[in-house]
Amino acid sequence: MSEPPRYLCICADDFGMSAGINSAVLDLAEEGKISATGGMVRREAWLAGARMLRRLDPAQFDTGLHLDLTRPARAGAPEPGLGGLLARTYTRTVFAPGLQADIRDQLTRFEDAMGRAPAFVDGHRHVHQFPVVRELLVEEIARRYAGAPPWIRSTAPGWRHGPDRLKVRVIHSLGGSRLNALAAKRGIPTSSRLLGVYDFSGDMEQHEQRLSEWLSACRTGDVLMCHPSTGIVSGDPHGSARQREYTALLGLQLAAAGGSGRIELAPLSQTLRQAR
């Protein structure tokens, strides 16, 4: 008896950050190499890109909000470090009304540009799971989309081997379990596990090996995040890694991936509907 298929969501982060990222995401979506993307609605390339995203069938491709709380002071400038936001949220000294307004504004900008609610919400640099942020986000999703809430991306580790295993654990320790519990309490679906965490180093061969390992480890309900781009922009420390990811994903052949059972690419919204 053959193994049942594993349904995997491959999600490209950072749509709207640059024209090169937008181009890569749209190319990969059209080629059937990814099944979701998260938009950064306060970045300079969002509105132009959103017009093209609207052409994709929402039943076959998830477009969500990539919550962005560490925006640079100006276009092309480096992003501020996470330390300040972490300190303010963990000590709960962050200005909660301002944070709530920012979350609401980003959801509204998404709705205005796409003409619909986001299929999911996650966070740039995983900020959606930080203290205060997670409570405000879950409450806003429950209030705003009570009948059909978008799914939230979990950071539960899906791969604990190799040199990046510590980074995987650290990311999840920043609030992943508590976010999942809050979402469950309010009836908001979440993804199962997160794949695709690494330090953006290495060459093409090393990245293709990582990708093969993530695919071998995947299970139905997991999300494999990626960060492709066709070019490098000023202020982006991961430009070369983004280009490697784009090239590797263009050549992706799921039929050749290892692990138990064949892998089928699908938006997580579709997987969740089928599981009901």
PDB file of C-alpha atoms in Angstrom:
ATOM      1  CA  MET A   1       0.000   0.000   0.000  1.00  0.00           C
ATOM      2  CA  SER A   2       1.469   3.371  -1.036  1.00  0.00           C
ATOM      3  CA  GLU A   3       2.164   6.125   1.483  1.00  0.00           C
ATOM      4  CA  PRO A   4      -0.338   9.044   1.471  1.00  0.00           C
ATOM      5  CA  PRO A   5       1.013  12.305   0.039  1.00  0.00           C
ATOM      6  CA  ARG A   6       2.489  15.000   2.240  1.00  0.00           C
ATOM      7  CA  TYR A   7       0.977  18.424   1.534  1.00  0.00           C
ATOM      8  CA  LEU A   8       3.580  21.156   1.957  1.00  0.00           C
ATOM      9  CA  CYS A   9       3.173  24.934   1.844  1.00  0.00           C
ATOM     10  CA  ILE A  10       6.286  26.704   0.527  1.00  0.00           C
ATOM     11  CA  CYS A  11       5.934  30.357   1.501  1.00  0.00           C
ATOM     12  CA  ALA A  12       8.069  33.203   0.153  1.00  0.00           C
ATOM     13  CA  ASP A  13       8.568  35.952   2.715  1.00  0.00           C
ATOM     14  CA  ASP A  14       9.156  39.683   2.220  1.00  0.00           C
ATOM     15  CA  PHE A  15       6.969  40.413  -0.815  1.00  0.00           C
ATOM     16  CA  GLY A  16       6.890  44.173  -1.261  1.00  0.00           C
ATOM     17  CA  MET A  17      10.379  44.796   0.084  1.00  0.00           C
ATOM     18  CA  SER A  18      11.849  45.240  -3.401  1.00  0.00           C
ATOM     19  CA  ALA A  19      11.051  44.802  -7.083  1.00  0.00           C
ATOM     20  CA  GLY A  20      13.536  41.914  -7.243  1.00  0.00           C
ATOM     21  CA  ILE A  21      11.750  40.033  -4.479  1.00  0.00           C
ATOM     22  CA  ASN A  22       8.386  40.670  -6.123  1.00  0.00           C
ATOM     23  CA  SER A  23       9.677  39.420  -9.466  1.00  0.00           C
ATOM     24  CA  ALA A  24      11.104  36.245  -7.932  1.00  0.00           C
ATOM     25  CA  VAL A  25       7.903  35.477  -6.026  1.00  0.00           C
ATOM     26  CA  LEU A  26       5.688  35.978  -9.059  1.00  0.00           C
ATOM     27  CA  ASP A  27       7.997  33.857 -11.245  1.00  0.00           C
ATOM     28  CA  LEU A  28       8.012  31.026  -8.708  1.00  0.00           C
ATOM     29  CA  ALA A  29       4.243  31.215  -8.232  1.00  0.00           C
ATOM     30  CA  GLU A  30       3.634  30.990 -11.972  1.00  0.00           C
ATOM     31  CA  GLU A  31       6.028  28.043 -12.225  1.00  0.00           C
ATOM     32  CA  GLY A  32       4.233  26.241  -9.390  1.00  0.00           C
ATOM     33  CA  LYS A  33       7.309  26.211  -7.142  1.00  0.00           C
ATOM     34  CA  ILE A  34       5.754  28.039  -4.177  1.00  0.00           C
ATOM     35  CA  SER A  35       2.208  28.130  -2.790  1.00  0.00           C
ATOM     36  CA  ALA A  36       2.156  31.250  -0.592  1.00  0.00           C
ATOM     37  CA  THR A  37       3.731  34.634  -0.013  1.00  0.00           C
ATOM     38  CA  GLY A  38       3.642  37.161   2.827  1.00  0.00           C
ATOM     39  CA  GLY A  39       3.338  40.832   1.939  1.00  0.00           C
ATOM     40  CA  MET A  40       5.052  43.754   3.677  1.00  0.00           C
ATOM     41  CA  VAL A  41       2.430  46.444   3.193  1.00  0.00           C
ATOM     42  CA  ARG A  42       4.499  49.361   4.473  1.00  0.00           C
ATOM     43  CA  ARG A  43       7.387  48.775   2.046  1.00  0.00           C
ATOM     44  CA  GLU A  44       7.974  50.661  -1.191  1.00  0.00           C
ATOM     45  CA  ALA A  45       7.324  47.824  -3.672  1.00  0.00           C
ATOM     46  CA  TRP A  46       4.096  46.539  -2.078  1.00  0.00           C
ATOM     47  CA  LEU A  47       1.401  48.410  -3.990  1.00  0.00           C
ATOM     48  CA  ALA A  48       2.867  47.728  -7.433  1.00  0.00           C
ATOM     49  CA  GLY A  49       3.374  44.089  -6.542  1.00  0.00           C
ATOM     50  CA  ALA A  50      -0.084  43.665  -5.011  1.00  0.00           C
ATOM     51  CA  ARG A  51      -1.702  44.507  -8.334  1.00  0.00           C
ATOM     52  CA  MET A  52       0.080  41.517  -9.866  1.00  0.00           C
ATOM     53  CA  LEU A  53      -0.632  39.258  -6.892  1.00  0.00           C
ATOM     54  CA  ARG A  54      -4.353  39.842  -7.387  1.00  0.00           C
ATOM     55  CA  ARG A  55      -4.127  37.944 -10.676  1.00  0.00           C
ATOM     56  CA  LEU A  56      -3.266  34.729  -8.842  1.00  0.00           C
ATOM     57  CA  ASP A  57      -6.145  32.401  -7.942  1.00  0.00           C
ATOM     58  CA  PRO A  58      -6.631  32.717  -4.151  1.00  0.00           C
ATOM     59  CA  ALA A  59      -7.948  29.134  -4.064  1.00  0.00           C
ATOM     60  CA  GLN A  60      -4.582  27.920  -5.340  1.00  0.00           C
ATOM     61  CA  PHE A  61      -2.196  30.429  -3.744  1.00  0.00           C
ATOM     62  CA  ASP A  62      -2.187  31.921  -0.231  1.00  0.00           C
ATOM     63  CA  THR A  63      -1.345  35.614   0.061  1.00  0.00           C
ATOM     64  CA  GLY A  64      -0.934  36.815   3.624  1.00  0.00           C
ATOM     65  CA  LEU A  65       0.336  39.654   5.777  1.00  0.00           C
ATOM     66  CA  HIS A  66       4.006  39.531   6.752  1.00  0.00           C
ATOM     67  CA  LEU A  67       3.687  41.730   9.858  1.00  0.00           C
ATOM     68  CA  ASP A  68       6.517  44.256   9.748  1.00  0.00           C
ATOM     69  CA  LEU A  69       7.531  45.951  13.007  1.00  0.00           C
ATOM     70  CA  THR A  70      11.210  46.680  12.275  1.00  0.00           C
ATOM     71  CA  ARG A  71      10.973  48.942   9.251  1.00  0.00           C
ATOM     72  CA  PRO A  72      14.027  51.023   8.293  1.00  0.00           C
ATOM     73  CA  ALA A  73      13.885  54.765   8.815  1.00  0.00           C
ATOM     74  CA  ARG A  74      14.014  55.339   5.049  1.00  0.00           C
ATOM     75  CA  ALA A  75      14.014  53.281   1.870  1.00  0.00           C
ATOM     76  CA  GLY A  76      17.349  51.550   1.299  1.00  0.00           C
ATOM     77  CA  ALA A  77      18.525  52.028   4.887  1.00  0.00           C
ATOM     78  CA  PRO A  78      19.385  48.969   6.993  1.00  0.00           C
ATOM     79  CA  GLU A  79      16.711  47.605   9.283  1.00  0.00           C
ATOM     80  CA  PRO A  80      17.111  48.322  12.994  1.00  0.00           C
ATOM     81  CA  GLY A  81      18.148  45.440  15.217  1.00  0.00           C
ATOM     82  CA  LEU A  82      15.604  43.318  17.026  1.00  0.00           C
ATOM     83  CA  GLY A  83      17.050  44.065  20.459  1.00  0.00           C
ATOM     84  CA  GLY A  84      14.980  47.170  21.129  1.00  0.00           C
ATOM     85  CA  LEU A  85      11.666  45.576  20.179  1.00  0.00           C
ATOM     86  CA  LEU A  86      12.503  42.416  22.113  1.00  0.00           C
ATOM     87  CA  ALA A  87      13.362  44.417  25.238  1.00  0.00           C
ATOM     88  CA  ARG A  88      10.192  46.522  25.076  1.00  0.00           C
ATOM     89  CA  THR A  89       7.881  43.568  24.455  1.00  0.00           C
ATOM     90  CA  TYR A  90       9.456  41.232  27.010  1.00  0.00           C
ATOM     91  CA  THR A  91       9.380  43.916  29.712  1.00  0.00           C
ATOM     92  CA  ARG A  92       5.915  44.931  28.475  1.00  0.00           C
ATOM     93  CA  THR A  93       6.983  48.554  28.286  1.00  0.00           C
ATOM     94  CA  VAL A  94       6.120  48.791  24.588  1.00  0.00           C
ATOM     95  CA  PHE A  95       3.416  51.377  23.834  1.00  0.00           C
ATOM     96  CA  ALA A  96       0.551  48.948  23.319  1.00  0.00           C
ATOM     97  CA  PRO A  97      -1.954  51.408  21.758  1.00  0.00           C
ATOM     98  CA  GLY A  98       0.612  52.372  19.134  1.00  0.00           C
ATOM     99  CA  LEU A  99       1.426  48.725  18.439  1.00  0.00           C
ATOM    100  CA  GLN A 100      -2.260  47.878  18.152  1.00  0.00           C
ATOM    101  CA  ALA A 101      -2.749  50.755  15.716  1.00  0.00           C
ATOM    102  CA  ASP A 102       0.178  49.533  13.611  1.00  0.00           C
ATOM    103  CA  ILE A 103      -1.243  45.980  13.437  1.00  0.00           C
ATOM    104  CA  ARG A 104      -4.671  47.306  12.446  1.00  0.00           C
ATOM    105  CA  ASP A 105      -3.164  49.654   9.870  1.00  0.00           C
ATOM    106  CA  GLN A 106      -1.194  46.854   8.208  1.00  0.00           C
ATOM    107  CA  LEU A 107      -4.255  44.601   8.013  1.00  0.00           C
ATOM    108  CA  THR A 108      -6.268  47.455   6.513  1.00  0.00           C
ATOM    109  CA  ARG A 109      -3.557  48.214   3.948  1.00  0.00           C
ATOM    110  CA  PHE A 110      -3.547  44.553   2.953  1.00  0.00           C
ATOM    111  CA  GLU A 111      -7.337  44.485   2.562  1.00  0.00           C
ATOM    112  CA  ASP A 112      -7.323  47.722   0.556  1.00  0.00           C
ATOM    113  CA  ALA A 113      -4.655  46.489  -1.852  1.00  0.00           C
ATOM    114  CA  MET A 114      -5.868  42.900  -2.270  1.00  0.00           C
ATOM    115  CA  GLY A 115      -9.620  43.403  -1.960  1.00  0.00           C
ATOM    116  CA  ARG A 116      -9.895  40.608   0.582  1.00  0.00           C
ATOM    117  CA  ALA A 117      -8.652  39.447   3.984  1.00  0.00           C
ATOM    118  CA  PRO A 118      -5.219  37.845   4.266  1.00  0.00           C
ATOM    119  CA  ALA A 119      -5.092  34.073   3.954  1.00  0.00           C
ATOM    120  CA  PHE A 120      -2.614  34.038   6.847  1.00  0.00           C
ATOM    121  CA  VAL A 121      -0.558  36.261   9.112  1.00  0.00           C
ATOM    122  CA  ASP A 122       3.048  35.749  10.135  1.00  0.00           C
ATOM    123  CA  GLY A 123       5.840  38.088  11.152  1.00  0.00           C
ATOM    124  CA  HIS A 124       8.954  39.507   9.530  1.00  0.00           C
ATOM    125  CA  ARG A 125      11.774  38.212  11.747  1.00  0.00           C
ATOM    126  CA  HIS A 126       9.071  36.210  13.593  1.00  0.00           C
ATOM    127  CA  VAL A 127       7.837  39.263  15.523  1.00  0.00           C
ATOM    128  CA  HIS A 128       4.240  37.979  15.484  1.00  0.00           C
ATOM    129  CA  GLN A 129       5.045  35.662  18.412  1.00  0.00           C
ATOM    130  CA  PHE A 130       6.660  38.245  20.716  1.00  0.00           C
ATOM    131  CA  PRO A 131       4.898  39.139  23.991  1.00  0.00           C
ATOM    132  CA  VAL A 132       2.246  41.871  23.642  1.00  0.00           C
ATOM    133  CA  VAL A 133       2.430  41.520  19.846  1.00  0.00           C
ATOM    134  CA  ARG A 134       0.927  38.031  19.928  1.00  0.00           C
ATOM    135  CA  GLU A 135      -1.894  39.021  22.275  1.00  0.00           C
ATOM    136  CA  LEU A 136      -2.827  42.075  20.230  1.00  0.00           C
ATOM    137  CA  LEU A 137      -2.545  40.196  16.949  1.00  0.00           C
ATOM    138  CA  VAL A 138      -4.675  37.241  18.032  1.00  0.00           C
ATOM    139  CA  GLU A 139      -7.353  39.526  19.462  1.00  0.00           C
ATOM    140  CA  GLU A 140      -7.448  41.634  16.315  1.00  0.00           C
ATOM    141  CA  ILE A 141      -7.713  38.569  14.072  1.00  0.00           C
ATOM    142  CA  ALA A 142     -10.499  37.132  16.244  1.00  0.00           C
ATOM    143  CA  ARG A 143     -12.378  40.451  16.196  1.00  0.00           C
ATOM    144  CA  ARG A 144     -11.857  41.245  12.545  1.00  0.00           C
ATOM    145  CA  TYR A 145     -12.296  37.821  10.947  1.00  0.00           C
ATOM    146  CA  ALA A 146     -14.552  36.011  13.391  1.00  0.00           C
ATOM    147  CA  GLY A 147     -16.265  33.858  10.776  1.00  0.00           C
ATOM    148  CA  ALA A 148     -13.200  32.728   8.843  1.00  0.00           C
ATOM    149  CA  PRO A 149      -9.923  33.661  10.528  1.00  0.00           C
ATOM    150  CA  PRO A 150      -6.661  33.466   8.584  1.00  0.00           C
ATOM    151  CA  TRP A 151      -4.141  30.894   9.735  1.00  0.00           C
ATOM    152  CA  ILE A 152      -1.113  31.965  11.745  1.00  0.00           C
ATOM    153  CA  ARG A 153       2.363  30.627  11.083  1.00  0.00           C
ATOM    154  CA  SER A 154       3.801  28.504  13.873  1.00  0.00           C
ATOM    155  CA  THR A 155       7.537  28.507  14.566  1.00  0.00           C
ATOM    156  CA  ALA A 156       7.572  24.975  16.007  1.00  0.00           C
ATOM    157  CA  PRO A 157      10.812  23.397  14.751  1.00  0.00           C
ATOM    158  CA  GLY A 158      10.498  21.045  11.802  1.00  0.00           C
ATOM    159  CA  TRP A 159      14.219  20.328  11.471  1.00  0.00           C
ATOM    160  CA  ARG A 160      16.571  20.009  14.459  1.00  0.00           C
ATOM    161  CA  HIS A 161      19.781  18.859  12.813  1.00  0.00           C
ATOM    162  CA  GLY A 162      22.872  20.499  11.376  1.00  0.00           C
ATOM    163  CA  PRO A 163      24.571  23.788  12.281  1.00  0.00           C
ATOM    164  CA  ASP A 164      21.307  25.773  12.404  1.00  0.00           C
ATOM    165  CA  ARG A 165      19.590  23.659  15.066  1.00  0.00           C
ATOM    166  CA  LEU A 166      20.286  26.245  17.787  1.00  0.00           C
ATOM    167  CA  LYS A 167      18.746  29.050  15.712  1.00  0.00           C
ATOM    168  CA  VAL A 168      15.635  26.916  15.187  1.00  0.00           C
ATOM    169  CA  ARG A 169      15.203  26.462  18.947  1.00  0.00           C
ATOM    170  CA  VAL A 170      15.906  30.102  19.771  1.00  0.00           C
ATOM    171  CA  ILE A 171      13.300  31.354  17.305  1.00  0.00           C
ATOM    172  CA  HIS A 172      10.592  29.119  18.763  1.00  0.00           C
ATOM    173  CA  SER A 173      11.592  30.025  22.326  1.00  0.00           C
ATOM    174  CA  LEU A 174      10.705  33.673  21.680  1.00  0.00           C
ATOM    175  CA  GLY A 175       7.013  32.928  22.092  1.00  0.00           C
ATOM    176  CA  GLY A 176       6.020  30.202  19.653  1.00  0.00           C
ATOM    177  CA  SER A 177       4.276  27.911  22.117  1.00  0.00           C
ATOM    178  CA  ARG A 178       2.333  30.749  23.735  1.00  0.00           C
ATOM    179  CA  LEU A 179       1.226  32.075  20.358  1.00  0.00           C
ATOM    180  CA  ASN A 180      -0.073  28.627  19.368  1.00  0.00           C
ATOM    181  CA  ALA A 181      -1.965  28.346  22.658  1.00  0.00           C
ATOM    182  CA  LEU A 182      -3.549  31.796  22.255  1.00  0.00           C
ATOM    183  CA  ALA A 183      -4.595  31.006  18.692  1.00  0.00           C
ATOM    184  CA  ALA A 184      -6.120  27.669  19.710  1.00  0.00           C
ATOM    185  CA  LYS A 185      -8.086  29.361  22.494  1.00  0.00           C
ATOM    186  CA  ARG A 186      -9.644  31.768  19.975  1.00  0.00           C
ATOM    187  CA  GLY A 187     -10.254  29.119  17.312  1.00  0.00           C
ATOM    188  CA  ILE A 188      -7.604  30.435  14.934  1.00  0.00           C
ATOM    189  CA  PRO A 189      -5.816  27.753  12.884  1.00  0.00           C
ATOM    190  CA  THR A 190      -2.036  27.505  12.815  1.00  0.00           C
ATOM    191  CA  SER A 191       0.488  25.715  10.650  1.00  0.00           C
ATOM    192  CA  SER A 192       2.185  22.642  12.110  1.00  0.00           C
ATOM    193  CA  ARG A 193       5.940  23.184  11.958  1.00  0.00           C
ATOM    194  CA  LEU A 194       8.409  25.614  10.377  1.00  0.00           C
ATOM    195  CA  LEU A 195      11.129  24.561   7.937  1.00  0.00           C
ATOM    196  CA  GLY A 196      13.627  26.765   6.128  1.00  0.00           C
ATOM    197  CA  VAL A 197      15.520  28.277   9.081  1.00  0.00           C
ATOM    198  CA  TYR A 198      19.221  28.828   8.405  1.00  0.00           C
ATOM    199  CA  ASP A 199      21.863  31.550   8.746  1.00  0.00           C
ATOM    200  CA  PHE A 200      21.820  32.640   5.061  1.00  0.00           C
ATOM    201  CA  SER A 201      25.411  31.476   4.582  1.00  0.00           C
ATOM    202  CA  GLY A 202      26.926  28.905   2.220  1.00  0.00           C
ATOM    203  CA  ASP A 203      27.097  28.356  -1.501  1.00  0.00           C
ATOM    204  CA  MET A 204      24.614  26.982  -4.012  1.00  0.00           C
ATOM    205  CA  GLU A 205      25.471  23.348  -3.359  1.00  0.00           C
ATOM    206  CA  GLN A 206      25.027  23.794   0.392  1.00  0.00           C
ATOM    207  CA  HIS A 207      21.660  25.465  -0.064  1.00  0.00           C
ATOM    208  CA  GLU A 208      20.408  22.736  -2.356  1.00  0.00           C
ATOM    209  CA  GLN A 209      21.452  20.203   0.296  1.00  0.00           C
ATOM    210  CA  ARG A 210      19.517  22.118   2.976  1.00  0.00           C
ATOM    211  CA  LEU A 211      16.463  22.260   0.756  1.00  0.00           C
ATOM    212  CA  SER A 212      16.647  18.519   0.162  1.00  0.00           C
ATOM    213  CA  GLU A 213      16.842  17.873   3.923  1.00  0.00           C
ATOM    214  CA  TRP A 214      13.858  20.129   4.673  1.00  0.00           C
ATOM    215  CA  LEU A 215      11.791  18.409   2.021  1.00  0.00           C
ATOM    216  CA  SER A 216      12.734  14.972   3.338  1.00  0.00           C
ATOM    217  CA  ALA A 217      11.620  16.020   6.838  1.00  0.00           C
ATOM    218  CA  CYS A 218       8.345  17.709   5.886  1.00  0.00           C
ATOM    219  CA  ARG A 219       4.893  16.598   7.006  1.00  0.00           C
ATOM    220  CA  THR A 220       1.428  17.671   5.954  1.00  0.00           C
ATOM    221  CA  GLY A 221       0.641  21.036   7.516  1.00  0.00           C
ATOM    222  CA  ASP A 222       4.237  22.278   7.615  1.00  0.00           C
ATOM    223  CA  VAL A 223       5.402  25.562   6.114  1.00  0.00           C
ATOM    224  CA  LEU A 224       8.784  25.869   4.420  1.00  0.00           C
ATOM    225  CA  MET A 225       9.693  29.553   4.422  1.00  0.00           C
ATOM    226  CA  CYS A 226      11.990  31.002   1.777  1.00  0.00           C
ATOM    227  CA  HIS A 227      13.342  34.432   0.801  1.00  0.00           C
ATOM    228  CA  PRO A 228      13.923  34.532  -2.980  1.00  0.00           C
ATOM    229  CA  SER A 229      14.927  37.523  -5.082  1.00  0.00           C
ATOM    230  CA  THR A 230      16.156  38.105  -8.608  1.00  0.00           C
ATOM    231  CA  GLY A 231      18.500  40.892  -7.499  1.00  0.00           C
ATOM    232  CA  ILE A 232      20.340  42.549  -4.629  1.00  0.00           C
ATOM    233  CA  VAL A 233      19.211  45.863  -3.181  1.00  0.00           C
ATOM    234  CA  SER A 234      21.027  48.360  -0.993  1.00  0.00           C
ATOM    235  CA  GLY A 235      20.800  47.695   2.716  1.00  0.00           C
ATOM    236  CA  ASP A 236      19.850  44.010   2.365  1.00  0.00           C
ATOM    237  CA  PRO A 237      22.457  41.779   4.079  1.00  0.00           C
ATOM    238  CA  HIS A 238      20.945  38.610   2.591  1.00  0.00           C
ATOM    239  CA  GLY A 239      20.944  39.582  -1.084  1.00  0.00           C
ATOM    240  CA  SER A 240      23.248  36.811  -2.308  1.00  0.00           C
ATOM    241  CA  ALA A 241      21.376  34.196  -0.275  1.00  0.00           C
ATOM    242  CA  ARG A 242      18.079  35.389  -1.759  1.00  0.00           C
ATOM    243  CA  GLN A 243      19.428  34.858  -5.275  1.00  0.00           C
ATOM    244  CA  ARG A 244      20.615  31.349  -4.382  1.00  0.00           C
ATOM    245  CA  GLU A 245      17.192  30.528  -2.965  1.00  0.00           C
ATOM    246  CA  TYR A 246      15.486  31.761  -6.127  1.00  0.00           C
ATOM    247  CA  THR A 247      17.697  29.621  -8.357  1.00  0.00           C
ATOM    248  CA  ALA A 248      17.305  26.537  -6.159  1.00  0.00           C
ATOM    249  CA  LEU A 249      13.517  26.870  -6.074  1.00  0.00           C
ATOM    250  CA  LEU A 250      13.277  27.333  -9.844  1.00  0.00           C
ATOM    251  CA  GLY A 251      14.957  23.949 -10.226  1.00  0.00           C
ATOM    252  CA  LEU A 252      12.898  22.278  -7.500  1.00  0.00           C
ATOM    253  CA  GLN A 253      11.595  18.808  -8.375  1.00  0.00           C
ATOM    254  CA  LEU A 254       9.307  17.530  -5.625  1.00  0.00           C
ATOM    255  CA  ALA A 255       9.058  14.110  -7.242  1.00  0.00           C
ATOM    256  CA  ALA A 256      12.754  13.607  -6.522  1.00  0.00           C
ATOM    257  CA  ALA A 257      12.513  14.616  -2.840  1.00  0.00           C
ATOM    258  CA  GLY A 258      13.167  11.974  -0.206  1.00  0.00           C
ATOM    259  CA  GLY A 259      11.280  11.081   2.935  1.00  0.00           C
ATOM    260  CA  SER A 260       8.125   9.066   3.453  1.00  0.00           C
ATOM    261  CA  GLY A 261       5.452   9.508   0.778  1.00  0.00           C
ATOM    262  CA  ARG A 262       5.339  11.871  -2.180  1.00  0.00           C
ATOM    263  CA  ILE A 263       5.180  15.621  -1.618  1.00  0.00           C
ATOM    264  CA  GLU A 264       2.465  17.796  -3.116  1.00  0.00           C
ATOM    265  CA  LEU A 265       2.708  21.570  -3.010  1.00  0.00           C
ATOM    266  CA  ALA A 266      -0.449  23.267  -1.724  1.00  0.00           C
ATOM    267  CA  PRO A 267      -1.499  26.492   0.015  1.00  0.00           C
ATOM    268  CA  LEU A 268      -2.009  25.740   3.686  1.00  0.00           C
ATOM    269  CA  SER A 269      -5.545  27.166   3.552  1.00  0.00           C
ATOM    270  CA  GLN A 270      -6.468  24.388   1.164  1.00  0.00           C
ATOM    271  CA  THR A 271      -4.825  21.730   3.358  1.00  0.00           C
ATOM    272  CA  LEU A 272      -6.706  23.005   6.403  1.00  0.00           C
ATOM    273  CA  ARG A 273     -10.039  22.953   4.558  1.00  0.00           C
ATOM    274  CA  GLN A 274      -9.478  19.375   3.424  1.00  0.00           C
ATOM    275  CA  ALA A 275      -8.642  18.330   6.992  1.00  0.00           C
ATOM    276  CA  ARG A 276     -11.973  19.580   8.380  1.00  0.00           C
TER     277      ARG A 276
END
